[in-house]
């Protein structure tokens, strides 16, 4: 059974940093995309960042415009884990952050597996 388990969310002030992680179990995802989406109150789930595998064992990262330059996605295939380094956090980053994995991780229709979510709250 595949599971994605997030950890590392929290409550902090604007300008701070967090580094949530997502550990996958049940299969390896080294050749699959892994990423993060978020869901804020009264908003739709939105893409945040993804890291995808390509031929030649090259990984590419994609980011939503709203987080470019502030967030960095990375992965440790030996640990089957993906990380999201979030810097210069803003109150509008407040949301539940969901880990995603599958053939793609930049569009919800490409995601095969979801985590349970971790809350990130940024106060002004």
PDB file of N, CA, C and O in Angstrom, residues 54-122:
ATOM      1  N   UNK A  54      13.720  12.815 -15.663  1.00  0.00           N
ATOM      2  CA  UNK A  54      13.810  12.759 -17.109  1.00  0.00           C
ATOM      3  C   UNK A  54      14.924  11.787 -17.505  1.00  0.00           C
ATOM      4  O   UNK A  54      15.757  11.405 -16.680  1.00  0.00           O
ATOM      5  N   UNK A  55      14.926  11.406 -18.766  1.00  0.00           N
ATOM      6  CA  UNK A  55      15.930  10.478 -19.276  1.00  0.00           C
ATOM      7  C   UNK A  55      17.324  11.021 -18.994  1.00  0.00           C
ATOM      8  O   UNK A  55      17.576  12.220 -19.150  1.00  0.00           O
ATOM      9  N   UNK A  56      18.202  10.118 -18.575  1.00  0.00           N
ATOM     10  CA  UNK A  56      19.539  10.545 -18.212  1.00  0.00           C
ATOM     11  C   UNK A  56      19.670  10.828 -16.735  1.00  0.00           C
ATOM     12  O   UNK A  56      20.671  11.368 -16.277  1.00  0.00           O
ATOM     13  N   UNK A  57      18.614  10.462 -15.998  1.00  0.00           N
ATOM     14  CA  UNK A  57      18.592  10.687 -14.545  1.00  0.00           C
ATOM     15  C   UNK A  57      18.744  12.160 -14.184  1.00  0.00           C
ATOM     16  O   UNK A  57      19.434  12.518 -13.230  1.00  0.00           O
ATOM     17  N   UNK A  58      18.120  12.987 -14.986  1.00  0.00           N
ATOM     18  CA  UNK A  58      18.110  14.424 -14.712  1.00  0.00           C
ATOM     19  C   UNK A  58      16.767  14.791 -14.096  1.00  0.00           C
ATOM     20  O   UNK A  58      15.719  14.287 -14.514  1.00  0.00           O
ATOM     21  N   UNK A  59      16.801  15.632 -13.119  1.00  0.00           N
ATOM     22  CA  UNK A  59      15.562  16.076 -12.471  1.00  0.00           C
ATOM     23  C   UNK A  59      15.339  17.561 -12.751  1.00  0.00           C
ATOM     24  O   UNK A  59      16.272  18.364 -12.696  1.00  0.00           O
ATOM     25  N   UNK A  60      14.090  17.884 -13.036  1.00  0.00           N
ATOM     26  CA  UNK A  60      13.708  19.264 -13.310  1.00  0.00           C
ATOM     27  C   UNK A  60      12.692  19.715 -12.273  1.00  0.00           C
ATOM     28  O   UNK A  60      11.799  18.959 -11.898  1.00  0.00           O
ATOM     29  N   UNK A  61      12.822  20.957 -11.858  1.00  0.00           N
ATOM     30  CA  UNK A  61      11.883  21.515 -10.893  1.00  0.00           C
ATOM     31  C   UNK A  61      10.996  22.554 -11.567  1.00  0.00           C
ATOM     32  O   UNK A  61      11.441  23.313 -12.429  1.00  0.00           O
ATOM     33  N   UNK A  62       9.736  22.559 -11.185  1.00  0.00           N
ATOM     34  CA  UNK A  62       8.774  23.547 -11.654  1.00  0.00           C
ATOM     35  C   UNK A  62       8.147  24.219 -10.449  1.00  0.00           C
ATOM     36  O   UNK A  62       7.893  23.564  -9.430  1.00  0.00           O
ATOM     37  N   UNK A  63       7.849  25.504 -10.601  1.00  0.00           N
ATOM     38  CA  UNK A  63       7.280  26.266  -9.489  1.00  0.00           C
ATOM     39  C   UNK A  63       6.118  27.130  -9.944  1.00  0.00           C
ATOM     40  O   UNK A  63       6.101  27.628 -11.074  1.00  0.00           O
ATOM     41  N   UNK A  64       5.191  27.329  -9.049  1.00  0.00           N
ATOM     42  CA  UNK A  64       4.161  28.329  -9.290  1.00  0.00           C
ATOM     43  C   UNK A  64       4.813  29.713  -9.220  1.00  0.00           C
ATOM     44  O   UNK A  64       5.772  29.932  -8.476  1.00  0.00           O
ATOM     45  N   UNK A  65       4.274  30.633 -10.004  1.00  0.00           N
ATOM     46  CA  UNK A  65       4.850  31.980 -10.023  1.00  0.00           C
ATOM     47  C   UNK A  65       4.859  32.616  -8.629  1.00  0.00           C
ATOM     48  O   UNK A  65       5.757  33.378  -8.284  1.00  0.00           O
ATOM     49  N   UNK A  66       3.863  32.287  -7.847  1.00  0.00           N
ATOM     50  CA  UNK A  66       3.718  32.919  -6.530  1.00  0.00           C
ATOM     51  C   UNK A  66       4.806  32.514  -5.538  1.00  0.00           C
ATOM     52  O   UNK A  66       4.982  33.177  -4.513  1.00  0.00           O
ATOM     53  N   UNK A  67       5.531  31.435  -5.836  1.00  0.00           N
ATOM     54  CA  UNK A  67       6.558  30.967  -4.892  1.00  0.00           C
ATOM     55  C   UNK A  67       7.961  30.970  -5.482  1.00  0.00           C
ATOM     56  O   UNK A  67       8.930  30.676  -4.774  1.00  0.00           O
ATOM     57  N   UNK A  68       8.079  31.300  -6.752  1.00  0.00           N
ATOM     58  CA  UNK A  68       9.406  31.314  -7.395  1.00  0.00           C
ATOM     59  C   UNK A  68      10.342  32.263  -6.651  1.00  0.00           C
ATOM     60  O   UNK A  68       9.972  33.380  -6.310  1.00  0.00           O
ATOM     61  N   UNK A  69      11.564  31.799  -6.428  1.00  0.00           N
ATOM     62  CA  UNK A  69      12.550  32.620  -5.726  1.00  0.00           C
ATOM     63  C   UNK A  69      12.464  32.509  -4.215  1.00  0.00           C
ATOM     64  O   UNK A  69      13.376  32.955  -3.513  1.00  0.00           O
ATOM     65  N   UNK A  70      11.376  31.923  -3.713  1.00  0.00           N
ATOM     66  CA  UNK A  70      11.222  31.788  -2.258  1.00  0.00           C
ATOM     67  C   UNK A  70      11.218  30.321  -1.817  1.00  0.00           C
ATOM     68  O   UNK A  70      11.704  30.004  -0.741  1.00  0.00           O
ATOM     69  N   UNK A  71      10.643  29.454  -2.639  1.00  0.00           N
ATOM     70  CA  UNK A  71      10.544  28.037  -2.308  1.00  0.00           C
ATOM     71  C   UNK A  71      11.510  27.235  -3.172  1.00  0.00           C
ATOM     72  O   UNK A  71      11.731  27.569  -4.341  1.00  0.00           O
ATOM     73  N   UNK A  72      12.027  26.146  -2.600  1.00  0.00           N
ATOM     74  CA  UNK A  72      12.887  25.230  -3.341  1.00  0.00           C
ATOM     75  C   UNK A  72      12.468  23.803  -3.040  1.00  0.00           C
ATOM     76  O   UNK A  72      12.385  23.414  -1.874  1.00  0.00           O
ATOM     77  N   UNK A  73      12.219  23.039  -4.089  1.00  0.00           N
ATOM     78  CA  UNK A  73      11.855  21.643  -3.926  1.00  0.00           C
ATOM     79  C   UNK A  73      13.087  20.784  -4.183  1.00  0.00           C
ATOM     80  O   UNK A  73      13.902  21.092  -5.055  1.00  0.00           O
ATOM     81  N   UNK A  74      13.221  19.718  -3.401  1.00  0.00           N
ATOM     82  CA  UNK A  74      14.334  18.793  -3.578  1.00  0.00           C
ATOM     83  C   UNK A  74      13.870  17.399  -3.188  1.00  0.00           C
ATOM     84  O   UNK A  74      12.805  17.233  -2.577  1.00  0.00           O
ATOM     85  N   UNK A  75      14.660  16.414  -3.545  1.00  0.00           N
ATOM     86  CA  UNK A  75      14.296  15.029  -3.219  1.00  0.00           C
ATOM     87  C   UNK A  75      15.528  14.236  -2.857  1.00  0.00           C
ATOM     88  O   UNK A  75      16.619  14.518  -3.341  1.00  0.00           O
ATOM     89  N   UNK A  76      15.321  13.237  -2.016  1.00  0.00           N
ATOM     90  CA  UNK A  76      16.353  12.283  -1.642  1.00  0.00           C
ATOM     91  C   UNK A  76      15.809  10.913  -2.005  1.00  0.00           C
ATOM     92  O   UNK A  76      14.979  10.346  -1.264  1.00  0.00           O
ATOM     93  N   UNK A  77      16.241  10.378  -3.131  1.00  0.00           N
ATOM     94  CA  UNK A  77      15.682   9.113  -3.602  1.00  0.00           C
ATOM     95  C   UNK A  77      16.047   7.952  -2.681  1.00  0.00           C
ATOM     96  O   UNK A  77      15.283   6.990  -2.578  1.00  0.00           O
ATOM     97  N   UNK A  78      17.186   8.035  -2.036  1.00  0.00           N
ATOM     98  CA  UNK A  78      17.573   6.971  -1.108  1.00  0.00           C
ATOM     99  C   UNK A  78      16.589   6.874   0.052  1.00  0.00           C
ATOM    100  O   UNK A  78      16.359   5.796   0.602  1.00  0.00           O
ATOM    101  N   UNK A  79      15.987   8.012   0.403  1.00  0.00           N
ATOM    102  CA  UNK A  79      15.003   8.037   1.486  1.00  0.00           C
ATOM    103  C   UNK A  79      13.578   8.079   0.961  1.00  0.00           C
ATOM    104  O   UNK A  79      12.629   8.129   1.755  1.00  0.00           O
ATOM    105  N   UNK A  80      13.427   8.106  -0.373  1.00  0.00           N
ATOM    106  CA  UNK A  80      12.080   8.186  -0.970  1.00  0.00           C
ATOM    107  C   UNK A  80      11.315   9.382  -0.401  1.00  0.00           C
ATOM    108  O   UNK A  80      10.126   9.278  -0.068  1.00  0.00           O
ATOM    109  N   UNK A  81      12.008  10.500  -0.306  1.00  0.00           N
ATOM    110  CA  UNK A  81      11.467  11.671   0.383  1.00  0.00           C
ATOM    111  C   UNK A  81      11.656  12.919  -0.467  1.00  0.00           C
ATOM    112  O   UNK A  81      12.674  13.072  -1.151  1.00  0.00           O
ATOM    113  N   UNK A  82      10.647  13.778  -0.429  1.00  0.00           N
ATOM    114  CA  UNK A  82      10.727  15.068  -1.109  1.00  0.00           C
ATOM    115  C   UNK A  82      10.578  16.167  -0.057  1.00  0.00           C
ATOM    116  O   UNK A  82       9.864  15.999   0.930  1.00  0.00           O
ATOM    117  N   UNK A  83      11.279  17.258  -0.266  1.00  0.00           N
ATOM    118  CA  UNK A  83      11.288  18.376   0.674  1.00  0.00           C
ATOM    119  C   UNK A  83      10.823  19.649  -0.031  1.00  0.00           C
ATOM    120  O   UNK A  83      10.967  19.797  -1.232  1.00  0.00           O
ATOM    121  N   UNK A  84      10.319  20.576   0.778  1.00  0.00           N
ATOM    122  CA  UNK A  84       9.961  21.888   0.258  1.00  0.00           C
ATOM    123  C   UNK A  84      10.527  22.937   1.201  1.00  0.00           C
ATOM    124  O   UNK A  84       9.978  23.173   2.280  1.00  0.00           O
ATOM    125  N   UNK A  85      11.619  23.545   0.807  1.00  0.00           N
ATOM    126  CA  UNK A  85      12.212  24.623   1.588  1.00  0.00           C
ATOM    127  C   UNK A  85      11.451  25.904   1.284  1.00  0.00           C
ATOM    128  O   UNK A  85      11.427  26.361   0.141  1.00  0.00           O
ATOM    129  N   UNK A  86      10.822  26.457   2.303  1.00  0.00           N
ATOM    130  CA  UNK A  86       9.992  27.650   2.133  1.00  0.00           C
ATOM    131  C   UNK A  86      10.634  28.798   2.904  1.00  0.00           C
ATOM    132  O   UNK A  86      10.727  28.744   4.138  1.00  0.00           O
ATOM    133  N   UNK A  87      11.069  29.800   2.191  1.00  0.00           N
ATOM    134  CA  UNK A  87      11.693  30.977   2.797  1.00  0.00           C
ATOM    135  C   UNK A  87      10.833  32.211   2.548  1.00  0.00           C
ATOM    136  O   UNK A  87       9.971  32.215   1.675  1.00  0.00           O
ATOM    137  N   UNK A  88      11.095  33.247   3.323  1.00  0.00           N
ATOM    138  CA  UNK A  88      10.378  34.525   3.177  1.00  0.00           C
ATOM    139  C   UNK A  88       8.875  34.300   3.129  1.00  0.00           C
ATOM    140  O   UNK A  88       8.173  34.827   2.244  1.00  0.00           O
ATOM    141  N   UNK A  89       8.387  33.522   4.055  1.00  0.00           N
ATOM    142  CA  UNK A  89       6.969  33.175   4.053  1.00  0.00           C
ATOM    143  C   UNK A  89       6.090  34.399   4.265  1.00  0.00           C
ATOM    144  O   UNK A  89       6.442  35.326   5.010  1.00  0.00           O
ATOM    145  N   UNK A  90       4.935  34.369   3.622  1.00  0.00           N
ATOM    146  CA  UNK A  90       3.962  35.459   3.686  1.00  0.00           C
ATOM    147  C   UNK A  90       2.645  34.928   4.243  1.00  0.00           C
ATOM    148  O   UNK A  90       2.368  33.729   4.128  1.00  0.00           O
ATOM    149  N   UNK A  91       1.819  35.788   4.793  1.00  0.00           N
ATOM    150  CA  UNK A  91       0.513  35.323   5.287  1.00  0.00           C
ATOM    151  C   UNK A  91      -0.303  34.615   4.205  1.00  0.00           C
ATOM    152  O   UNK A  91      -1.031  33.658   4.509  1.00  0.00           O
ATOM    153  N   UNK A  92      -0.160  35.029   2.951  1.00  0.00           N
ATOM    154  CA  UNK A  92      -0.912  34.385   1.878  1.00  0.00           C
ATOM    155  C   UNK A  92      -0.403  32.983   1.544  1.00  0.00           C
ATOM    156  O   UNK A  92      -1.009  32.276   0.730  1.00  0.00           O
ATOM    157  N   UNK A  93       0.694  32.566   2.152  1.00  0.00           N
ATOM    158  CA  UNK A  93       1.152  31.190   2.008  1.00  0.00           C
ATOM    159  C   UNK A  93       0.435  30.240   2.972  1.00  0.00           C
ATOM    160  O   UNK A  93       0.622  29.021   2.898  1.00  0.00           O
ATOM    161  N   UNK A  94      -0.376  30.803   3.844  1.00  0.00           N
ATOM    162  CA  UNK A  94      -1.120  29.977   4.795  1.00  0.00           C
ATOM    163  C   UNK A  94      -2.048  29.028   4.060  1.00  0.00           C
ATOM    164  O   UNK A  94      -2.862  29.452   3.234  1.00  0.00           O
ATOM    165  N   UNK A  95      -1.899  27.734   4.341  1.00  0.00           N
ATOM    166  CA  UNK A  95      -2.692  26.711   3.648  1.00  0.00           C
ATOM    167  C   UNK A  95      -2.345  25.342   4.225  1.00  0.00           C
ATOM    168  O   UNK A  95      -1.387  25.203   4.991  1.00  0.00           O
ATOM    169  N   UNK A  96      -3.121  24.363   3.828  1.00  0.00           N
ATOM    170  CA  UNK A  96      -2.731  22.973   4.043  1.00  0.00           C
ATOM    171  C   UNK A  96      -1.930  22.553   2.826  1.00  0.00           C
ATOM    172  O   UNK A  96      -2.392  22.711   1.686  1.00  0.00           O
ATOM    173  N   UNK A  97      -0.738  22.051   3.066  1.00  0.00           N
ATOM    174  CA  UNK A  97       0.155  21.643   1.988  1.00  0.00           C
ATOM    175  C   UNK A  97       0.094  20.127   1.824  1.00  0.00           C
ATOM    176  O   UNK A  97       0.290  19.372   2.784  1.00  0.00           O
ATOM    177  N   UNK A  98      -0.175  19.703   0.587  1.00  0.00           N
ATOM    178  CA  UNK A  98      -0.332  18.295   0.267  1.00  0.00           C
ATOM    179  C   UNK A  98       0.810  17.810  -0.614  1.00  0.00           C
ATOM    180  O   UNK A  98       1.128  18.442  -1.627  1.00  0.00           O
ATOM    181  N   UNK A  99       1.363  16.675  -0.245  1.00  0.00           N
ATOM    182  CA  UNK A  99       2.357  16.013  -1.067  1.00  0.00           C
ATOM    183  C   UNK A  99       1.653  15.231  -2.167  1.00  0.00           C
ATOM    184  O   UNK A  99       0.550  14.680  -1.947  1.00  0.00           O
ATOM    185  N   UNK A 100       2.267  15.164  -3.336  1.00  0.00           N
ATOM    186  CA  UNK A 100       1.684  14.467  -4.469  1.00  0.00           C
ATOM    187  C   UNK A 100       2.765  13.680  -5.195  1.00  0.00           C
ATOM    188  O   UNK A 100       3.920  14.104  -5.235  1.00  0.00           O
ATOM    189  N   UNK A 101       2.366  12.561  -5.785  1.00  0.00           N
ATOM    190  CA  UNK A 101       3.320  11.745  -6.542  1.00  0.00           C
ATOM    191  C   UNK A 101       2.587  11.035  -7.665  1.00  0.00           C
ATOM    192  O   UNK A 101       1.399  10.690  -7.547  1.00  0.00           O
ATOM    193  N   UNK A 102       3.299  10.816  -8.759  1.00  0.00           N
ATOM    194  CA  UNK A 102       2.689  10.113  -9.879  1.00  0.00           C
ATOM    195  C   UNK A 102       3.468  10.326 -11.152  1.00  0.00           C
ATOM    196  O   UNK A 102       4.625  10.735 -11.124  1.00  0.00           O
ATOM    197  N   UNK A 103       2.796  10.088 -12.283  1.00  0.00           N
ATOM    198  CA  UNK A 103       3.432  10.313 -13.574  1.00  0.00           C
ATOM    199  C   UNK A 103       3.750  11.794 -13.758  1.00  0.00           C
ATOM    200  O   UNK A 103       4.667  12.168 -14.475  1.00  0.00           O
ATOM    201  N   UNK A 104       2.952  12.618 -13.133  1.00  0.00           N
ATOM    202  CA  UNK A 104       3.188  14.051 -13.094  1.00  0.00           C
ATOM    203  C   UNK A 104       2.795  14.571 -11.735  1.00  0.00           C
ATOM    204  O   UNK A 104       2.099  13.899 -10.979  1.00  0.00           O
ATOM    205  N   UNK A 105       3.267  15.758 -11.403  1.00  0.00           N
ATOM    206  CA  UNK A 105       2.897  16.332 -10.102  1.00  0.00           C
ATOM    207  C   UNK A 105       2.696  17.828 -10.216  1.00  0.00           C
ATOM    208  O   UNK A 105       2.839  18.553  -9.229  1.00  0.00           O
ATOM    209  N   UNK A 106       2.390  18.286 -11.420  1.00  0.00           N
ATOM    210  CA  UNK A 106       2.121  19.707 -11.617  1.00  0.00           C
ATOM    211  C   UNK A 106       0.643  19.966 -11.902  1.00  0.00           C
ATOM    212  O   UNK A 106       0.192  21.105 -11.831  1.00  0.00           O
ATOM    213  N   UNK A 107      -0.086  18.928 -12.222  1.00  0.00           N
ATOM    214  CA  UNK A 107      -1.530  19.033 -12.446  1.00  0.00           C
ATOM    215  C   UNK A 107      -2.220  17.938 -11.639  1.00  0.00           C
ATOM    216  O   UNK A 107      -1.740  16.811 -11.586  1.00  0.00           O
ATOM    217  N   UNK A 108      -3.337  18.269 -11.043  1.00  0.00           N
ATOM    218  CA  UNK A 108      -3.999  17.291 -10.187  1.00  0.00           C
ATOM    219  C   UNK A 108      -4.377  16.032 -10.959  1.00  0.00           C
ATOM    220  O   UNK A 108      -4.358  14.925 -10.413  1.00  0.00           O
ATOM    221  N   UNK A 109      -4.712  16.169 -12.251  1.00  0.00           N
ATOM    222  CA  UNK A 109      -5.135  14.998 -13.023  1.00  0.00           C
ATOM    223  C   UNK A 109      -3.983  14.024 -13.284  1.00  0.00           C
ATOM    224  O   UNK A 109      -4.226  12.878 -13.674  1.00  0.00           O
ATOM    225  N   UNK A 110      -2.751  14.454 -13.087  1.00  0.00           N
ATOM    226  CA  UNK A 110      -1.598  13.589 -13.297  1.00  0.00           C
ATOM    227  C   UNK A 110      -1.128  12.912 -12.013  1.00  0.00           C
ATOM    228  O   UNK A 110      -0.232  12.075 -12.043  1.00  0.00           O
ATOM    229  N   UNK A 111      -1.705  13.301 -10.903  1.00  0.00           N
ATOM    230  CA  UNK A 111      -1.275  12.780  -9.604  1.00  0.00           C
ATOM    231  C   UNK A 111      -1.963  11.457  -9.316  1.00  0.00           C
ATOM    232  O   UNK A 111      -3.187  11.331  -9.453  1.00  0.00           O
ATOM    233  N   UNK A 112      -1.168  10.472  -8.894  1.00  0.00           N
ATOM    234  CA  UNK A 112      -1.706   9.162  -8.544  1.00  0.00           C
ATOM    235  C   UNK A 112      -1.875   8.983  -7.035  1.00  0.00           C
ATOM    236  O   UNK A 112      -2.732   8.212  -6.582  1.00  0.00           O
ATOM    237  N   UNK A 113      -1.047   9.670  -6.274  1.00  0.00           N
ATOM    238  CA  UNK A 113      -1.059   9.495  -4.820  1.00  0.00           C
ATOM    239  C   UNK A 113      -0.998  10.851  -4.137  1.00  0.00           C
ATOM    240  O   UNK A 113      -0.276  11.751  -4.576  1.00  0.00           O
ATOM    241  N   UNK A 114      -1.735  10.954  -3.032  1.00  0.00           N
ATOM    242  CA  UNK A 114      -1.771  12.182  -2.229  1.00  0.00           C
ATOM    243  C   UNK A 114      -1.438  11.868  -0.776  1.00  0.00           C
ATOM    244  O   UNK A 114      -1.811  10.809  -0.257  1.00  0.00           O
ATOM    245  N   UNK A 115      -0.780  12.833  -0.131  1.00  0.00           N
ATOM    246  CA  UNK A 115      -0.598  12.741   1.303  1.00  0.00           C
ATOM    247  C   UNK A 115      -1.807  13.298   2.027  1.00  0.00           C
ATOM    248  O   UNK A 115      -2.763  13.766   1.403  1.00  0.00           O
ATOM    249  N   UNK A 116      -1.754  13.264   3.352  1.00  0.00           N
ATOM    250  CA  UNK A 116      -2.882  13.699   4.156  1.00  0.00           C
ATOM    251  C   UNK A 116      -2.865  15.202   4.422  1.00  0.00           C
ATOM    252  O   UNK A 116      -3.855  15.760   4.886  1.00  0.00           O
ATOM    253  N   UNK A 117      -1.745  15.854   4.149  1.00  0.00           N
ATOM    254  CA  UNK A 117      -1.653  17.304   4.310  1.00  0.00           C
ATOM    255  C   UNK A 117      -0.990  17.712   5.612  1.00  0.00           C
ATOM    256  O   UNK A 117      -1.090  17.024   6.620  1.00  0.00           O
ATOM    257  N   UNK A 118      -0.312  18.845   5.565  1.00  0.00           N
ATOM    258  CA  UNK A 118       0.288  19.435   6.759  1.00  0.00           C
ATOM    259  C   UNK A 118      -0.023  20.932   6.747  1.00  0.00           C
ATOM    260  O   UNK A 118       0.102  21.587   5.716  1.00  0.00           O
ATOM    261  N   UNK A 119      -0.448  21.446   7.889  1.00  0.00           N
ATOM    262  CA  UNK A 119      -0.882  22.829   7.977  1.00  0.00           C
ATOM    263  C   UNK A 119       0.318  23.767   8.122  1.00  0.00           C
ATOM    264  O   UNK A 119       1.193  23.546   8.962  1.00  0.00           O
ATOM    265  N   UNK A 120       0.315  24.818   7.318  1.00  0.00           N
ATOM    266  CA  UNK A 120       1.292  25.907   7.442  1.00  0.00           C
ATOM    267  C   UNK A 120       0.508  27.185   7.670  1.00  0.00           C
ATOM    268  O   UNK A 120      -0.356  27.535   6.862  1.00  0.00           O
ATOM    269  N   UNK A 121       0.787  27.856   8.771  1.00  0.00           N
ATOM    270  CA  UNK A 121       0.102  29.101   9.102  1.00  0.00           C
ATOM    271  C   UNK A 121       1.140  30.201   9.315  1.00  0.00           C
ATOM    272  O   UNK A 121       2.039  30.051  10.139  1.00  0.00           O
ATOM    273  N   UNK A 122       0.991  31.281   8.551  1.00  0.00           N
ATOM    274  CA  UNK A 122       1.936  32.391   8.618  1.00  0.00           C
ATOM    275  C   UNK A 122       1.184  33.622   9.114  1.00  0.00           C
ATOM    276  O   UNK A 122       0.228  34.070   8.483  1.00  0.00           O
TER     277      UNK A 122
END
